[in-house]
Every structure is written in structure tokens, then in C-alpha cells.
PDB file of C-alpha atoms in Angstrom:
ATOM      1  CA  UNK N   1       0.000   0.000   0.000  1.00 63.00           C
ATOM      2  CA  UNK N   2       1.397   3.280  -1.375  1.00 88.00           C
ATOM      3  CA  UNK N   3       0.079   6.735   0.250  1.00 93.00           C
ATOM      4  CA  UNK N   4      -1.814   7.584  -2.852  1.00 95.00           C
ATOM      5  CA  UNK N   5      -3.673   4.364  -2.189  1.00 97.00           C
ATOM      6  CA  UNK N   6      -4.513   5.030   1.268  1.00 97.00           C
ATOM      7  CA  UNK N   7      -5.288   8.916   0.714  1.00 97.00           C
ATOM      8  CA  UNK N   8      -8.201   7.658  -2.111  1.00 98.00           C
ATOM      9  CA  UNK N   9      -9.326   4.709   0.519  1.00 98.00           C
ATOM     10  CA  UNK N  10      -9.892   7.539   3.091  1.00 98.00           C
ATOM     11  CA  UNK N  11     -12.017   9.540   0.212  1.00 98.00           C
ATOM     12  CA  UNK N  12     -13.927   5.995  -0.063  1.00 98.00           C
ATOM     13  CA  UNK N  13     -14.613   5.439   3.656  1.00 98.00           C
ATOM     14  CA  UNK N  14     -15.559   9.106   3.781  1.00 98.00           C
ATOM     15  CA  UNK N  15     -18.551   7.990   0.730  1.00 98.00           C
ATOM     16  CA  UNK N  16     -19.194   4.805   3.205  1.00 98.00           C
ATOM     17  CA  UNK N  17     -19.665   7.620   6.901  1.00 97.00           C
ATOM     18  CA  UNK N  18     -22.268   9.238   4.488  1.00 98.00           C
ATOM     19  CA  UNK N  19     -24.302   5.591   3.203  1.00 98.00           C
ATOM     20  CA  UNK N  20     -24.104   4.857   6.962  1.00 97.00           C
ATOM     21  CA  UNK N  21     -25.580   8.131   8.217  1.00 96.00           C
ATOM     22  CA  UNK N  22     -28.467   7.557   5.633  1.00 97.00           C
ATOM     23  CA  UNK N  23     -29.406   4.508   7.098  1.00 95.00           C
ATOM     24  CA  UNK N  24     -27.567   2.002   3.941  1.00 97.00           C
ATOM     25  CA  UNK N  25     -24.992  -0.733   4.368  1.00 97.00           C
ATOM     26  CA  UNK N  26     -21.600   1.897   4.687  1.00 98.00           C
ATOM     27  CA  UNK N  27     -19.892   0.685   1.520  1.00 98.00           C
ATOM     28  CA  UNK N  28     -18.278   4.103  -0.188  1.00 98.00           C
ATOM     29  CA  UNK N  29     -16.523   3.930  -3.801  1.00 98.00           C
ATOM     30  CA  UNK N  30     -14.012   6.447  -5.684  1.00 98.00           C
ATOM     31  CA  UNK N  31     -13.102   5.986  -8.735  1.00 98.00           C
ATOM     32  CA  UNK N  32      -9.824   7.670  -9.945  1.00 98.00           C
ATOM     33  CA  UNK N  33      -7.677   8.575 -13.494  1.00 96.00           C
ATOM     34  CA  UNK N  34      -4.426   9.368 -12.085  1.00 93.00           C
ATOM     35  CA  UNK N  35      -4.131  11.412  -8.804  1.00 94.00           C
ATOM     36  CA  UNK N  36      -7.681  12.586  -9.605  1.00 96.00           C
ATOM     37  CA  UNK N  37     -10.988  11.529  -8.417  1.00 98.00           C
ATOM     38  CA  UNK N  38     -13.943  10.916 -11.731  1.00 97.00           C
ATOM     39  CA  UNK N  39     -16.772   9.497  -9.491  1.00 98.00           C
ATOM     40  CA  UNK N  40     -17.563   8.511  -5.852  1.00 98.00           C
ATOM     41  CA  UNK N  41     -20.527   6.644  -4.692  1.00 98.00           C
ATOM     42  CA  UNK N  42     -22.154   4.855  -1.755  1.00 98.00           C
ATOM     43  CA  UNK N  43     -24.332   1.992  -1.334  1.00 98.00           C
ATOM     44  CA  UNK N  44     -28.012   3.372  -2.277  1.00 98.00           C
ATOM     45  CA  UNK N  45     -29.599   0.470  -2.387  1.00 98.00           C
ATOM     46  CA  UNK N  46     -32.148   0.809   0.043  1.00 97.00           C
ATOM     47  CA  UNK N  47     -32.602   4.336  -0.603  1.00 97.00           C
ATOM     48  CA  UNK N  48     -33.306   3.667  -4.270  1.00 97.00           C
ATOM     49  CA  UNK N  49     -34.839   0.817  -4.430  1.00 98.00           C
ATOM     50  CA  UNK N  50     -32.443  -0.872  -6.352  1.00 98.00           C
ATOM     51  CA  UNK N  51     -30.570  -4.118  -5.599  1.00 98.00           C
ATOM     52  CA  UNK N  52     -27.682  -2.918  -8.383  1.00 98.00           C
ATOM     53  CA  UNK N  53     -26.822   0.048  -6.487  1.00 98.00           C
ATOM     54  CA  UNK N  54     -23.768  -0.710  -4.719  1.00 98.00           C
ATOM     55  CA  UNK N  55     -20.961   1.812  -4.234  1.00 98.00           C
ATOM     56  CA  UNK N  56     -19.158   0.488  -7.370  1.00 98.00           C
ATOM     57  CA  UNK N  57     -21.909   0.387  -9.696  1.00 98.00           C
ATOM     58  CA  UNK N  58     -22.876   4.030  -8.374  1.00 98.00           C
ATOM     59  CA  UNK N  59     -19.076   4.682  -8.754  1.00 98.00           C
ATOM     60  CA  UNK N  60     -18.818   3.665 -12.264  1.00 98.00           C
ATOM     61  CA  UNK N  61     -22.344   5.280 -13.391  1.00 98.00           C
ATOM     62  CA  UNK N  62     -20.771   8.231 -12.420  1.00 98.00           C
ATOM     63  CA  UNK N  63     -17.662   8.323 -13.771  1.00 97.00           C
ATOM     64  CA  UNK N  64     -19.145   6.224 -17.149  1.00 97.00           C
ATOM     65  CA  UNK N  65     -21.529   9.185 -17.633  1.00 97.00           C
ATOM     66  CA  UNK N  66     -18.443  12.434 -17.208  1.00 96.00           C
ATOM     67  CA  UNK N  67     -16.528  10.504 -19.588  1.00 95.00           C
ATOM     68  CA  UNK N  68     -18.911  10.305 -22.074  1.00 97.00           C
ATOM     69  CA  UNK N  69     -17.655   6.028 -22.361  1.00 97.00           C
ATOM     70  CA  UNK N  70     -18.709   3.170 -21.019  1.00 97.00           C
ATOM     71  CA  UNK N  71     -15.351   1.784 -20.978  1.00 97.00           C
ATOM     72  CA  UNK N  72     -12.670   2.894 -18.004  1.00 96.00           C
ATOM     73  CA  UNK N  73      -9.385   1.478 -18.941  1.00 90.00           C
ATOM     74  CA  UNK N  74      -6.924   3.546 -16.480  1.00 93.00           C
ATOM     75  CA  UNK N  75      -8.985   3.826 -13.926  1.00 97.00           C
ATOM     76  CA  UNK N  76      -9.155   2.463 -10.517  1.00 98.00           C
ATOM     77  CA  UNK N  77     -11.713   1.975  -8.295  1.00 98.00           C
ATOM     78  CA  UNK N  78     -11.435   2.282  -4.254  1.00 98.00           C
ATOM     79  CA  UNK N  79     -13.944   0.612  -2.310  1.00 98.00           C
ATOM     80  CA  UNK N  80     -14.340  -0.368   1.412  1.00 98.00           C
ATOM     81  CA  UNK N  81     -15.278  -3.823   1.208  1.00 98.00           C
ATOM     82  CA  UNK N  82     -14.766  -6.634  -1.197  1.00 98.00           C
ATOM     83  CA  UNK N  83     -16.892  -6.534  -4.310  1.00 98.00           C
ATOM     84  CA  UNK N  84     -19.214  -9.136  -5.006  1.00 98.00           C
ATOM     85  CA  UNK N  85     -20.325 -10.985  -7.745  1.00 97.00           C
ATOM     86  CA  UNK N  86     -22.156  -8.495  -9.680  1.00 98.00           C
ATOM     87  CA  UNK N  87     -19.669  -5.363  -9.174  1.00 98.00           C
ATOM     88  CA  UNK N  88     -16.555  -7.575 -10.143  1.00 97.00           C
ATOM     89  CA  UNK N  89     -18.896  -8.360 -13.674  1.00 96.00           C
ATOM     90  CA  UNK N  90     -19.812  -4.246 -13.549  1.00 97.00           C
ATOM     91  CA  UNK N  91     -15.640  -3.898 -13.333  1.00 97.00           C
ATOM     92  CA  UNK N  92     -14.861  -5.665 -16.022  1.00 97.00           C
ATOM     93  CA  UNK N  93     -17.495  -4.528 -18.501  1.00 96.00           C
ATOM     94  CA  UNK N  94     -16.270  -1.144 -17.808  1.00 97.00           C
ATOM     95  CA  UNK N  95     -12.688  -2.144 -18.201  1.00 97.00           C
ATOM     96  CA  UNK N  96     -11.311  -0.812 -14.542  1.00 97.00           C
ATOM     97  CA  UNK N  97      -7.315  -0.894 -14.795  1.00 96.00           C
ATOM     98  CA  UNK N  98      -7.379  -1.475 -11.318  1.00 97.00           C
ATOM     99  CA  UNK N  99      -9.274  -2.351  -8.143  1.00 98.00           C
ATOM    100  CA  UNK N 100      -7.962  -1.648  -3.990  1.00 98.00           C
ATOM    101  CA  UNK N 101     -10.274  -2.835  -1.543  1.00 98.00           C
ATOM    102  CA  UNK N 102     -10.675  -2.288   1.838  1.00 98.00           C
ATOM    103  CA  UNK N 103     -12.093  -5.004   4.332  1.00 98.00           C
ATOM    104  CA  UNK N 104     -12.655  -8.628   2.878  1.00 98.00           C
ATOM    105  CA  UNK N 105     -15.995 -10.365   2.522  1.00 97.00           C
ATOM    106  CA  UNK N 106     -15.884 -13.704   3.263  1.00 96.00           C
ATOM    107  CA  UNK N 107     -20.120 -14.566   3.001  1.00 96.00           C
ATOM    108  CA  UNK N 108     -20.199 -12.253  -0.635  1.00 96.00           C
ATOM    109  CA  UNK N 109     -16.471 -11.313  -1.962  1.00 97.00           C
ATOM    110  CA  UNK N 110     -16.090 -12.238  -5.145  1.00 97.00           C
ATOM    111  CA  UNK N 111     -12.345 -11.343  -5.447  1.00 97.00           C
ATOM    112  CA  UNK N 112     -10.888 -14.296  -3.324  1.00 94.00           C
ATOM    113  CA  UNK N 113     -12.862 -14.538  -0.461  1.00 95.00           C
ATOM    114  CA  UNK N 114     -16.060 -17.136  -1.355  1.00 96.00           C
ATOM    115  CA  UNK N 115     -15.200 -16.907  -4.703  1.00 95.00           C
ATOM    116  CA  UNK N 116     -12.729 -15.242  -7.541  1.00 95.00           C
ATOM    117  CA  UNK N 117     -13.540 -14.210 -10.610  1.00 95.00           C
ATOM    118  CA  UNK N 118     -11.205 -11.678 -11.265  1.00 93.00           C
ATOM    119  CA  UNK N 119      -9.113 -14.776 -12.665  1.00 85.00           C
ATOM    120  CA  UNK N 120     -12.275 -16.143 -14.398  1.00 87.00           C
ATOM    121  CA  UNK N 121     -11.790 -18.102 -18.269  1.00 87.00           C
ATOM    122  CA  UNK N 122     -14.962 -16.398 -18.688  1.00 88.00           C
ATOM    123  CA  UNK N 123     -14.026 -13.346 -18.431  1.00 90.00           C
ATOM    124  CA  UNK N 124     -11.923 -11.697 -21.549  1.00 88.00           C
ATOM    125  CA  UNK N 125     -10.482  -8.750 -19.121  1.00 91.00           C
ATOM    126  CA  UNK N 126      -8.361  -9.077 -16.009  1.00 93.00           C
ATOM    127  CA  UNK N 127      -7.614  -5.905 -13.692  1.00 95.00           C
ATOM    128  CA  UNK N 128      -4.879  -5.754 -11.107  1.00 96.00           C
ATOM    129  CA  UNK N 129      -6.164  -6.290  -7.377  1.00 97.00           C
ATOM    130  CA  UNK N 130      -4.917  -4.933  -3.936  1.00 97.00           C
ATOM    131  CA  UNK N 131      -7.141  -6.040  -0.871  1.00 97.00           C
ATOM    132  CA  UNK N 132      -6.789  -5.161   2.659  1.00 97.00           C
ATOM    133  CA  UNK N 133      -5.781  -1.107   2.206  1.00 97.00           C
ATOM    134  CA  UNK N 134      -7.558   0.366   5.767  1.00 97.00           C
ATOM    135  CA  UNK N 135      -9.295  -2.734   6.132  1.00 97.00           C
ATOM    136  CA  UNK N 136      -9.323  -2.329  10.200  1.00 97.00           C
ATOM    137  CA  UNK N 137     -11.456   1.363   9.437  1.00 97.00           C
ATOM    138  CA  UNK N 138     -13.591  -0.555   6.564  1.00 97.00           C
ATOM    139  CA  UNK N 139     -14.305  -3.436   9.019  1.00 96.00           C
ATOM    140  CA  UNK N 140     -15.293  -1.480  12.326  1.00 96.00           C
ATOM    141  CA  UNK N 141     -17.695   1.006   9.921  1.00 96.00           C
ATOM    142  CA  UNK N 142     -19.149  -2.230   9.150  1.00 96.00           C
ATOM    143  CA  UNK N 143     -19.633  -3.763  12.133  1.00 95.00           C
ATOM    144  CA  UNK N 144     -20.721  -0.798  14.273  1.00 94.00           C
ATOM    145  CA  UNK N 145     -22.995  -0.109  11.951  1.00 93.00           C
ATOM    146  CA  UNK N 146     -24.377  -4.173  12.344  1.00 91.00           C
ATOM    147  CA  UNK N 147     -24.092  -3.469  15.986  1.00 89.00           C
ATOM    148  CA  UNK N 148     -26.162  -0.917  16.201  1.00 87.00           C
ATOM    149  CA  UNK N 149     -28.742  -2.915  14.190  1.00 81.00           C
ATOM    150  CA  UNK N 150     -29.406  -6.015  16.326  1.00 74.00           C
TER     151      UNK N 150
END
């Protein structure tokens, strides 16, 4: 883990503080090009009633839409928590260069934890992966916000 790395991961748990305050799963997203920031996101799935809005797929909407492109070769994409299934498929239609996560998943992460696809046959692009950046601040958003829940 570089600086740069951990300087966007605080930008993404920042995006997860503000999914948490409105009552969603905290999960925050930034997506960068170079040292600068294209898109953030949070998990709206509750708010919005839709399943498909995690903080990636919000993330790449985003950034997808100010680039005019639905492809994002050099970018990478910060999130708090492990993608799952559907977000690592949402990654690599967009073509993300690169993906740091924060805390793992092991019930739902699809990037080595109950499954990995990011080294998928199926899939006809690869991105580089870094797990574990701030994954002690990922993990406690997580669980105080479960905490406060039961």
C-alpha cells in the first residue's frame, strides 16, 4: 500500500460515513484517473430501491456518464469492502485498470474470499487487485454499523 492508495481509501470510507448516516450498508466507492478523483458513490440500495446500487456500480455510473464512455481502462476503483459478484462483472465490462479494496468479505467477496472471478476463463479482461488497504477502518464502519442494528 502506497500513500496515494490510502489517501483515495480515506475519500472511499468518507462515501461509506455518508451511506451509513443515511441509514444504507456503509460501503463508499471512488473511482480515480491518475491522482484525480472521476466518481464517488455509496451503497443506495435501500434508498433507491435498487438491488444494483452498490458503491461500485454508483461509482462507475458516475464516472461512465463524465466521460462520455462506457469503458474505463486507467482507472481504478477504491472501495471499502470486497466486491461481489455483480460489481466484479460491472468492473470488467467497464474495463477498470485497477481495483484496492478495503475489508474482505468472506459470506459475498467475489475477489478471493467465497469466490474469484477476477481470474475467471470467462471473463476476456483481467484488472490488477490490492485487498486489505484500511481494512481495520472498513471493518469497524461495518460492524458498528451491524451493531447498532441487532
Amino acid at each position: 500500500m502506497d500513500t496515494r492508495d490510502a489517501a483515495f481509501m480515506q475519500s472511499a470510507l468518507r462515501e461509506a460515513e455518508k451511506a451509513a448516516t443515511a441509514g444504507e450498508i456503509p460501503v463508499g466507492a471512488v473511482l480515480t484517473m491518475g491522482d484525480e478523483i472521476l466518481a464517488a458513490g455509496q451503497n443506495r440500495s435501500i434508498r433507491d430501491f435498487d438491488p444494483s446500487a452498490h458503491a461500485e456500480v454508483v461509482a462507475l455510473r458516475a464516472a461512465c456518464h463524465a466521460q462520455s464512455n462506457h469503458r474505463l481502462g486507467n482507472a481504478t476503483l477504491y472501495v471499502t469492502l470486497e466486491p461481489c459478484a455483480m460489481c466484479v462483472g460491472a468492473l470488467v465490462q467497464a474495463r477498470v485498470n485497477r481495483l484496492v479494496f478495503g475489508a474482505y468479505d468472506p459470506k459475498a467477496g467475489a475477489v478471493g474470499s467465497a469466490i474469484d472471478l477476477t481470474d475467471s476463463a470467462a471473463f476476456n479482461h483481467r484488472f490488477e487487485v490490492l485487498g486489505g488497504v484500511l481494512a481495520d477502518e472498513s471493518g469497524a464502519l461495518l460492524q458498528d454499523f451491524f451493531r447498532s442494528r441487532r
